Amino acid sequence: MTTITACRLCGGPISEFLALGDQPLANGLEPTREAALGAERYPLALVRCLDCGSVQQRHAVDARALFESYPYASGVSASFRAHFDGLAETLTRRFKGEPGVALDVGSNDGELVRALRRRGWRACGVEPAGSLAAEARISGAPTVQGYWSAALAARIVEDFDRRADLVTACNVFAHDPALPEFLRAVRVALQPVFGLFVAEVYYLPNLLRDGAFDAAAYHEHVFSHHVGPLRRHLRSEGFDLLQVEDVATHGGSIRLWATVGAAGLDWKSEETGIRAHLERERDEGLYDPATYARFGARAQKAAAALGEAVRSFRAEGRRVVAYTAPAKLTVQLCAAGLTGAEVEYAVDDAPIKIGKWIPGAAVPIVAAPRMAAAPPDVVVLGAWNLAEELLPRLPAGVQVIVPVPDLRVIQR
């Protein structure tokens, strides 16, 4: 683990605005209850750079601890399958229906790679988690297992015998503490003229608006991005930011389009969407320390409210379980001080998670038939950002706790 005393991007002074104590790795699911209770914990705190405005984790855990064994699979969610299929279609249209070579960094189970290949791209993924890389290859998504670096990018270029026309990084651009090195590796991989880099990341204003501490504050997310600092640091690495657009994933993300060469792909304006996002960031106080103080206080209040609600239901003799077991749920439960004594189990559809235990909280993860066979009284909705998709799956009559933005209880 490393701890910073200055901004990772510009070296400026930093100020802490949220501390959640020592927490286990949110995706570090354990094989037994005992291992979950004994899971190693690391300090979890968010800071903001007082010079460039970048928001980041004060502490960074070694990437191998985070990603060697990774239980999140994007293809499990119908909404994510549809999202990546739509992205592949948009990218193909942007290249005027003439697909070339594409690399997807942090390709997970290969959902985007498969969608691109269906449209004629020579697409390949790069994924550090061995189990996910193997799963992707079996399902028809060629995948190189490894950590993204300039050396790995050069090797892939050599294997393809040409540079990529497109490099994508969806929900991974916030994960690398060495962001300048990440971008330099993209430059190694990308065509120097008309090469396009497309990244999707959680959007900080949405996290602040929603009080989404469970999305911003876990060790995997080293950065919580917004356009102002990103454009500055993209420029410093030789990229021109061409367009920014909003996308619905993860409760509100942005899609960044950038190039290292001339923007010759039918861009109407260099500033498409950029100015509007910069204005929003100013209007919503992203450069005002008071905004972050309010977020920190709201996060602490939300965590306490979840703990109080679950304990109140349990005091009434009601059975409480969780539905879906994303990283968000680990953060929610641990921040609220909840364990398997209060939350009986968590249901999830991902086979790789079933039979594992949530670290710290020691809540077992089970398959959906368990809940169907004996419906609980109360359900904590882990993936609150997918509420529209998930609520219809829950048994009629249960009460559903949606913990974020502000805790609410819904009668199903």
Short mmCIF file of C-alpha atoms in Angstrom, two decimals:
data_model
loop_
_atom_site.label_atom_id
_atom_site.label_comp_id
_atom_site.label_asym_id
_atom_site.label_seq_id
_atom_site.Cartn_x
_atom_site.Cartn_y
_atom_site.Cartn_z
CA MET A 1 0.00 0.00 0.00
CA THR A 2 1.17 3.53 -0.79
CA THR A 3 -0.01 6.73 0.84
CA ILE A 4 0.14 10.08 -0.91
CA THR A 5 0.95 13.48 0.55
CA ALA A 6 0.51 15.32 -2.78
CA CYS A 7 -1.67 14.97 -5.90
CA ARG A 8 -0.76 11.99 -8.08
CA LEU A 9 -1.34 14.04 -11.23
CA CYS A 10 0.08 17.51 -10.65
CA GLY A 11 1.94 17.26 -7.34
CA GLY A 12 -0.29 19.88 -5.72
CA PRO A 13 -1.40 19.96 -2.06
CA ILE A 14 -4.30 17.72 -1.03
CA SER A 15 -7.12 18.01 1.50
CA GLU A 16 -9.03 15.05 3.01
CA PHE A 17 -12.84 15.24 3.04
CA LEU A 18 -14.04 11.68 3.78
CA ALA A 19 -12.57 8.97 5.99
CA LEU A 20 -14.29 5.61 6.50
CA GLY A 21 -11.65 3.99 8.67
CA ASP A 22 -10.01 0.70 7.83
CA GLN A 23 -12.01 -1.31 5.27
CA PRO A 24 -11.50 -4.64 3.49
CA LEU A 25 -11.09 -4.72 -0.29
CA ALA A 26 -14.65 -4.36 -1.60
CA ASN A 27 -14.26 -7.06 -4.26
CA GLY A 28 -12.09 -9.31 -2.09
CA LEU A 29 -14.68 -12.05 -1.60
CA GLU A 30 -13.53 -14.81 0.74
CA PRO A 31 -14.05 -18.61 0.67
CA THR A 32 -15.16 -18.97 4.31
CA ARG A 33 -16.82 -17.00 7.09
CA GLU A 34 -13.59 -17.10 9.10
CA ALA A 35 -11.57 -15.71 6.21
CA ALA A 36 -14.16 -12.97 5.66
CA LEU A 37 -14.01 -11.94 9.31
CA GLY A 38 -10.21 -11.90 9.17
CA ALA A 39 -9.92 -10.11 5.82
CA GLU A 40 -7.09 -7.61 5.71
CA ARG A 41 -8.22 -4.02 5.99
CA TYR A 42 -6.72 -0.83 4.60
CA PRO A 43 -7.41 2.86 5.34
CA LEU A 44 -10.15 4.29 3.13
CA ALA A 45 -10.11 8.06 2.66
CA LEU A 46 -10.82 10.55 -0.14
CA VAL A 47 -8.78 13.67 -0.83
CA ARG A 48 -9.03 16.57 -3.26
CA CYS A 49 -6.15 18.36 -4.95
CA LEU A 50 -6.25 22.07 -4.10
CA ASP A 51 -4.47 22.96 -7.37
CA CYS A 52 -6.01 20.88 -10.19
CA GLY A 53 -9.17 19.73 -8.38
CA SER A 54 -8.65 16.00 -8.92
CA VAL A 55 -10.39 13.72 -6.38
CA GLN A 56 -8.55 10.56 -5.42
CA GLN A 57 -7.88 7.98 -2.74
CA ARG A 58 -5.27 8.90 -0.17
CA HIS A 59 -4.13 5.26 -0.06
CA ALA A 60 -3.52 2.91 -3.02
CA VAL A 61 -3.48 -0.86 -2.59
CA ASP A 62 -1.20 -3.01 -4.77
CA ALA A 63 -2.95 -3.88 -8.03
CA ARG A 64 -2.33 -7.60 -7.61
CA ALA A 65 -4.26 -7.65 -4.36
CA LEU A 66 -7.14 -5.90 -6.12
CA PHE A 67 -7.30 -7.65 -9.48
CA GLU A 68 -5.59 -11.05 -9.44
CA SER A 69 -8.90 -12.66 -8.50
CA TYR A 70 -11.78 -10.43 -9.54
CA PRO A 71 -15.42 -11.44 -9.09
CA TYR A 72 -17.23 -8.73 -11.07
CA ALA A 73 -18.47 -9.82 -14.50
CA SER A 74 -20.19 -7.16 -16.61
CA GLY A 75 -22.02 -9.70 -18.77
CA VAL A 76 -24.19 -10.82 -15.82
CA SER A 77 -26.26 -7.61 -16.08
CA ALA A 78 -28.73 -7.31 -18.96
CA SER A 79 -28.40 -3.53 -18.85
CA PHE A 80 -24.62 -3.73 -19.24
CA ARG A 81 -24.87 -6.19 -22.12
CA ALA A 82 -27.21 -3.76 -23.87
CA HIS A 83 -24.94 -0.84 -23.01
CA PHE A 84 -21.82 -2.39 -24.51
CA ASP A 85 -23.70 -3.52 -27.59
CA GLY A 86 -24.89 0.05 -28.08
CA LEU A 87 -21.37 1.39 -27.55
CA ALA A 88 -19.97 -1.00 -30.15
CA GLU A 89 -22.59 0.20 -32.63
CA THR A 90 -21.79 3.86 -31.89
CA LEU A 91 -18.05 3.26 -32.35
CA THR A 92 -18.61 1.45 -35.62
CA ARG A 93 -20.71 4.33 -36.95
CA ARG A 94 -18.02 6.80 -35.85
CA PHE A 95 -15.57 4.93 -38.07
CA LYS A 96 -18.07 5.16 -40.93
CA GLY A 97 -18.77 1.44 -40.87
CA GLU A 98 -15.11 0.62 -41.58
CA PRO A 99 -13.95 -1.17 -38.42
CA GLY A 100 -10.26 -1.80 -37.88
CA VAL A 101 -8.19 -2.89 -34.88
CA ALA A 102 -9.57 -2.27 -31.38
CA LEU A 103 -8.13 -2.88 -27.90
CA ASP A 104 -10.34 -2.88 -24.82
CA VAL A 105 -8.30 -2.23 -21.66
CA GLY A 106 -9.76 -3.81 -18.54
CA SER A 107 -11.98 -5.96 -20.74
CA ASN A 108 -13.43 -8.04 -17.89
CA ASP A 109 -15.42 -10.97 -19.33
CA GLY A 110 -15.11 -9.66 -22.90
CA GLU A 111 -18.60 -8.22 -23.37
CA LEU A 112 -17.44 -5.18 -25.38
CA VAL A 113 -14.84 -7.20 -27.30
CA ARG A 114 -17.53 -9.64 -28.46
CA ALA A 115 -19.86 -6.78 -29.43
CA LEU A 116 -17.10 -5.16 -31.51
CA ARG A 117 -16.15 -8.43 -33.19
CA ARG A 118 -19.78 -9.01 -34.19
CA ARG A 119 -19.46 -5.79 -36.18
CA GLY A 120 -16.25 -6.80 -37.93
CA TRP A 121 -13.56 -5.31 -35.69
CA ARG A 122 -10.29 -7.10 -35.04
CA ALA A 123 -10.87 -6.65 -31.34
CA CYS A 124 -8.83 -7.89 -28.41
CA GLY A 125 -9.16 -7.42 -24.66
CA VAL A 126 -6.55 -6.79 -21.98
CA GLU A 127 -7.51 -8.12 -18.54
CA PRO A 128 -5.36 -8.75 -15.43
CA ALA A 129 -7.70 -11.25 -13.72
CA GLY A 130 -6.84 -14.75 -14.93
CA SER A 131 -10.31 -16.23 -14.37
CA LEU A 132 -12.04 -13.46 -16.32
CA ALA A 133 -9.49 -13.55 -19.15
CA ALA A 134 -9.99 -17.30 -19.49
CA GLU A 135 -13.77 -16.91 -19.42
CA ALA A 136 -13.58 -14.22 -22.10
CA ARG A 137 -11.44 -16.36 -24.41
CA ILE A 138 -13.81 -19.32 -24.08
CA SER A 139 -16.75 -17.08 -24.99
CA GLY A 140 -15.14 -15.79 -28.18
CA ALA A 141 -13.31 -12.67 -26.98
CA PRO A 142 -9.53 -12.88 -27.61
CA THR A 143 -7.91 -11.57 -24.43
CA VAL A 144 -4.36 -10.90 -23.30
CA GLN A 145 -3.92 -11.45 -19.59
CA GLY A 146 -1.77 -8.78 -18.00
CA TYR A 147 -1.57 -5.31 -16.48
CA TRP A 148 -1.79 -2.44 -18.93
CA SER A 149 1.61 -0.86 -19.55
CA ALA A 150 3.65 0.60 -22.39
CA ALA A 151 5.58 -2.69 -22.68
CA LEU A 152 2.39 -4.74 -22.95
CA ALA A 153 0.93 -2.28 -25.46
CA ALA A 154 4.07 -2.58 -27.62
CA ARG A 155 3.86 -6.38 -27.53
CA ILE A 156 0.23 -6.33 -28.64
CA VAL A 157 1.05 -3.91 -31.47
CA GLU A 158 3.79 -6.28 -32.60
CA ASP A 159 1.41 -9.25 -32.52
CA PHE A 160 -1.20 -7.36 -34.58
CA ASP A 161 1.54 -6.00 -36.86
CA ARG A 162 -0.07 -2.56 -36.64
CA ARG A 163 -1.28 -0.01 -34.12
CA ALA A 164 -4.91 0.10 -33.01
CA ASP A 165 -7.45 2.45 -34.54
CA LEU A 166 -9.39 2.41 -31.27
CA VAL A 167 -8.52 1.91 -27.60
CA THR A 168 -11.36 1.70 -25.07
CA ALA A 169 -11.26 1.76 -21.27
CA CYS A 170 -14.69 1.34 -19.69
CA ASN A 171 -14.92 1.60 -15.90
CA VAL A 172 -11.17 1.09 -15.55
CA PHE A 173 -9.75 4.57 -16.18
CA ALA A 174 -10.31 5.42 -12.51
CA HIS A 175 -8.46 2.35 -11.24
CA ASP A 176 -4.81 3.01 -12.08
CA PRO A 177 -2.90 5.24 -9.64
CA ALA A 178 -0.27 5.85 -12.34
CA LEU A 179 -2.65 7.58 -14.76
CA PRO A 180 0.09 9.32 -16.81
CA GLU A 181 1.71 5.91 -17.45
CA PHE A 182 -1.70 4.50 -18.43
CA LEU A 183 -2.11 7.24 -21.04
CA ARG A 184 1.43 6.76 -22.35
CA ALA A 185 0.63 3.10 -22.91
CA VAL A 186 -2.48 4.14 -24.86
CA ARG A 187 -0.27 6.32 -27.06
CA VAL A 188 2.04 3.39 -27.73
CA ALA A 189 -0.93 1.28 -28.83
CA LEU A 190 -2.83 3.90 -30.84
CA GLN A 191 -2.50 5.04 -34.45
CA PRO A 192 -0.74 8.44 -34.41
CA VAL A 193 -3.26 9.91 -36.89
CA PHE A 194 -7.03 9.49 -36.36
CA GLY A 195 -6.45 7.03 -33.51
CA LEU A 196 -9.31 7.28 -31.02
CA PHE A 197 -9.29 6.74 -27.26
CA VAL A 198 -12.69 6.26 -25.60
CA ALA A 199 -13.11 5.95 -21.84
CA GLU A 200 -16.14 5.67 -19.59
CA VAL A 201 -15.87 6.67 -15.93
CA TYR A 202 -18.10 7.49 -12.99
CA TYR A 203 -18.80 11.22 -13.09
CA LEU A 204 -17.88 13.02 -9.89
CA PRO A 205 -20.78 15.55 -9.92
CA ASN A 206 -23.25 12.67 -9.98
CA LEU A 207 -21.47 10.96 -7.10
CA LEU A 208 -21.59 14.19 -5.10
CA ARG A 209 -25.23 14.82 -6.01
CA ASP A 210 -26.27 11.32 -4.98
CA GLY A 211 -24.08 11.09 -1.91
CA ALA A 212 -22.77 7.90 -3.52
CA PHE A 213 -19.97 7.19 -1.08
CA ASP A 214 -20.17 3.48 -1.93
CA ALA A 215 -19.17 4.24 -5.53
CA ALA A 216 -16.50 6.85 -4.82
CA ALA A 217 -14.93 5.41 -1.69
CA TYR A 218 -13.50 1.99 -2.28
CA HIS A 219 -9.89 1.10 -2.82
CA GLU A 220 -10.30 0.04 -6.43
CA HIS A 221 -11.39 3.54 -7.48
CA VAL A 222 -8.21 5.54 -7.07
CA PHE A 223 -9.77 8.51 -8.89
CA SER A 224 -13.25 10.03 -9.05
CA HIS A 225 -13.10 11.98 -12.28
CA HIS A 226 -14.53 15.19 -13.65
CA VAL A 227 -13.82 16.97 -16.91
CA GLY A 228 -11.77 19.95 -15.73
CA PRO A 229 -8.80 18.04 -14.30
CA LEU A 230 -9.12 15.27 -16.90
CA ARG A 231 -8.84 17.64 -19.86
CA ARG A 232 -5.77 19.26 -18.27
CA HIS A 233 -4.02 15.94 -17.73
CA LEU A 234 -5.02 14.47 -21.09
CA ARG A 235 -3.42 17.50 -22.73
CA SER A 236 -0.26 17.03 -20.68
CA GLU A 237 0.08 13.54 -22.19
CA GLY A 238 -0.54 14.68 -25.77
CA PHE A 239 -4.26 13.96 -26.10
CA ASP A 240 -6.96 16.30 -27.41
CA LEU A 241 -10.32 15.85 -25.69
CA LEU A 242 -12.90 15.93 -28.48
CA GLN A 243 -16.21 15.17 -26.84
CA VAL A 244 -17.84 14.39 -23.50
CA GLU A 245 -21.27 12.81 -23.19
CA ASP A 246 -23.37 11.47 -20.35
CA VAL A 247 -24.13 7.76 -20.08
CA ALA A 248 -26.43 6.04 -17.60
CA THR A 249 -24.15 3.30 -16.27
CA HIS A 250 -23.24 3.07 -12.57
CA GLY A 251 -25.75 5.73 -11.59
CA GLY A 252 -24.30 8.36 -13.94
CA SER A 253 -21.05 8.22 -15.90
CA ILE A 254 -19.40 10.13 -18.72
CA ARG A 255 -17.91 8.93 -21.99
CA LEU A 256 -14.73 10.71 -23.08
CA TRP A 257 -13.57 10.81 -26.70
CA ALA A 258 -9.93 11.78 -27.22
CA THR A 259 -7.33 11.57 -29.97
CA VAL A 260 -3.58 11.85 -30.36
CA GLY A 261 -3.88 12.92 -34.00
CA ALA A 262 -6.11 15.04 -36.20
CA ALA A 263 -9.81 14.79 -35.40
CA GLY A 264 -10.88 13.51 -38.80
CA LEU A 265 -13.87 11.42 -37.83
CA ASP A 266 -16.77 13.80 -38.54
CA TRP A 267 -16.55 15.80 -35.32
CA LYS A 268 -18.88 18.76 -35.51
CA SER A 269 -16.95 20.67 -32.89
CA GLU A 270 -13.89 20.21 -30.77
CA GLU A 271 -15.93 21.41 -27.81
CA THR A 272 -18.88 19.04 -28.22
CA GLY A 273 -20.26 18.55 -24.73
CA ILE A 274 -17.06 19.76 -23.08
CA ARG A 275 -18.09 23.32 -22.33
CA ALA A 276 -21.45 22.23 -20.89
CA HIS A 277 -19.76 19.82 -18.49
CA LEU A 278 -17.17 22.39 -17.41
CA GLU A 279 -19.95 24.88 -16.70
CA ARG A 280 -21.88 22.29 -14.71
CA GLU A 281 -18.80 21.52 -12.64
CA ARG A 282 -18.35 25.20 -11.80
CA ASP A 283 -22.07 25.73 -11.11
CA GLU A 284 -22.26 22.71 -8.81
CA GLY A 285 -19.33 23.85 -6.73
CA LEU A 286 -16.71 21.27 -7.66
CA TYR A 287 -14.00 23.82 -6.90
CA ASP A 288 -15.54 24.81 -3.56
CA PRO A 289 -14.23 22.97 -0.46
CA ALA A 290 -17.67 23.28 1.17
CA THR A 291 -19.13 20.95 -1.47
CA TYR A 292 -16.82 18.16 -0.36
CA ALA A 293 -17.40 18.81 3.34
CA ARG A 294 -21.15 18.39 2.74
CA PHE A 295 -20.55 15.17 0.81
CA GLY A 296 -18.44 13.74 3.62
CA ALA A 297 -21.10 14.55 6.20
CA ARG A 298 -23.86 13.10 4.01
CA ALA A 299 -21.90 9.89 3.48
CA GLN A 300 -21.44 9.38 7.20
CA LYS A 301 -25.16 10.03 7.75
CA ALA A 302 -26.17 7.53 5.03
CA ALA A 303 -23.97 4.79 6.47
CA ALA A 304 -25.39 5.38 9.95
CA ALA A 305 -28.97 5.38 8.59
CA LEU A 306 -28.47 2.00 6.94
CA GLY A 307 -27.15 0.50 10.16
CA GLU A 308 -30.03 1.94 12.17
CA ALA A 309 -32.69 0.76 9.70
CA VAL A 310 -31.41 -2.82 9.52
CA ARG A 311 -31.01 -3.10 13.29
CA SER A 312 -34.50 -1.71 13.79
CA PHE A 313 -36.00 -4.33 11.47
CA ARG A 314 -34.02 -7.07 13.19
CA ALA A 315 -35.22 -5.87 16.60
CA GLU A 316 -38.77 -6.41 15.32
CA GLY A 317 -37.85 -9.98 14.47
CA ARG A 318 -37.77 -9.49 10.72
CA ARG A 319 -35.40 -11.37 8.44
CA VAL A 320 -33.08 -9.10 6.44
CA VAL A 321 -31.10 -10.14 3.34
CA ALA A 322 -29.34 -8.27 0.53
CA TYR A 323 -30.01 -8.47 -3.19
CA THR A 324 -26.94 -8.33 -5.44
CA ALA A 325 -23.44 -8.33 -4.00
CA PRO A 326 -21.46 -5.65 -5.85
CA ALA A 327 -18.49 -3.86 -4.35
CA LYS A 328 -20.97 -1.19 -3.27
CA LEU A 329 -22.60 -3.63 -0.84
CA THR A 330 -19.29 -4.38 0.88
CA VAL A 331 -18.71 -0.66 1.43
CA GLN A 332 -22.30 -0.11 2.60
CA LEU A 333 -22.26 -2.96 5.11
CA CYS A 334 -18.80 -2.25 6.50
CA ALA A 335 -19.39 1.49 6.79
CA ALA A 336 -22.67 0.74 8.62
CA GLY A 337 -21.03 -1.82 10.89
CA LEU A 338 -23.34 -4.60 9.71
CA THR A 339 -22.45 -8.30 9.63
CA GLY A 340 -24.03 -11.67 9.01
CA ALA A 341 -25.66 -11.34 12.41
CA GLU A 342 -28.00 -8.71 10.91
CA VAL A 343 -27.97 -9.53 7.17
CA GLU A 344 -28.64 -13.24 6.68
CA TYR A 345 -27.23 -13.57 3.15
CA ALA A 346 -26.80 -11.75 -0.17
CA VAL A 347 -28.25 -13.03 -3.43
CA ASP A 348 -26.26 -12.65 -6.64
CA ASP A 349 -26.50 -14.07 -10.17
CA ALA A 350 -22.76 -14.23 -10.87
CA PRO A 351 -21.59 -17.87 -10.54
CA ILE A 352 -18.11 -16.69 -9.53
CA LYS A 353 -19.57 -15.03 -6.40
CA ILE A 354 -21.93 -17.74 -5.21
CA GLY A 355 -20.54 -19.64 -2.23
CA LYS A 356 -18.19 -16.77 -1.30
CA TRP A 357 -18.41 -14.44 1.68
CA ILE A 358 -18.43 -10.63 1.77
CA PRO A 359 -15.19 -9.50 3.43
CA GLY A 360 -15.42 -7.79 6.78
CA ALA A 361 -19.18 -8.23 7.05
CA ALA A 362 -18.98 -12.05 6.68
CA VAL A 363 -22.29 -12.29 4.81
CA PRO A 364 -22.61 -15.40 2.59
CA ILE A 365 -23.48 -15.00 -1.10
CA VAL A 366 -26.11 -17.40 -2.40
CA ALA A 367 -28.09 -18.09 -5.57
CA ALA A 368 -31.57 -16.68 -6.19
CA PRO A 369 -33.54 -19.90 -5.42
CA ARG A 370 -32.67 -19.49 -1.72
CA MET A 371 -34.70 -16.30 -1.52
CA ALA A 372 -37.51 -17.66 -3.67
CA ALA A 373 -37.89 -20.71 -1.45
CA ALA A 374 -38.28 -18.70 1.77
CA PRO A 375 -38.85 -15.00 1.03
CA PRO A 376 -37.37 -12.61 3.61
CA ASP A 377 -39.14 -9.65 5.16
CA VAL A 378 -36.62 -6.97 4.18
CA VAL A 379 -34.14 -6.68 1.31
CA VAL A 380 -31.16 -4.29 1.14
CA LEU A 381 -30.64 -3.39 -2.53
CA GLY A 382 -26.87 -3.49 -3.03
CA ALA A 383 -26.80 -2.26 -6.64
CA TRP A 384 -29.12 0.67 -5.97
CA ASN A 385 -28.10 2.20 -9.30
CA LEU A 386 -29.88 -0.70 -11.07
CA ALA A 387 -33.08 -0.36 -9.02
CA GLU A 388 -35.33 -0.13 -12.07
CA GLU A 389 -33.94 -3.40 -13.42
CA LEU A 390 -33.78 -5.23 -10.08
CA LEU A 391 -36.92 -4.31 -8.15
CA PRO A 392 -39.30 -6.39 -10.35
CA ARG A 393 -37.24 -9.50 -9.51
CA LEU A 394 -37.94 -9.28 -5.78
CA PRO A 395 -40.77 -11.18 -4.07
CA ALA A 396 -44.05 -9.33 -3.61
CA GLY A 397 -44.63 -8.11 -0.10
CA VAL A 398 -41.03 -7.48 0.96
CA GLN A 399 -39.78 -4.12 2.11
CA VAL A 400 -36.79 -2.89 0.13
CA ILE A 401 -34.09 -0.66 1.59
CA VAL A 402 -32.51 1.55 -1.09
CA PRO A 403 -29.48 2.88 0.85
CA VAL A 404 -28.29 5.61 -1.54
CA PRO A 405 -28.70 8.52 -2.37
CA ASP A 406 -30.66 8.98 0.87
CA LEU A 407 -32.03 5.88 2.52
CA ARG A 408 -35.62 5.05 1.61
CA VAL A 409 -37.80 2.00 2.20
CA ILE A 410 -40.07 0.78 -0.60
CA GLN A 411 -42.96 -1.62 -0.16
CA ARG A 412 -42.69 -4.20 -2.95
#
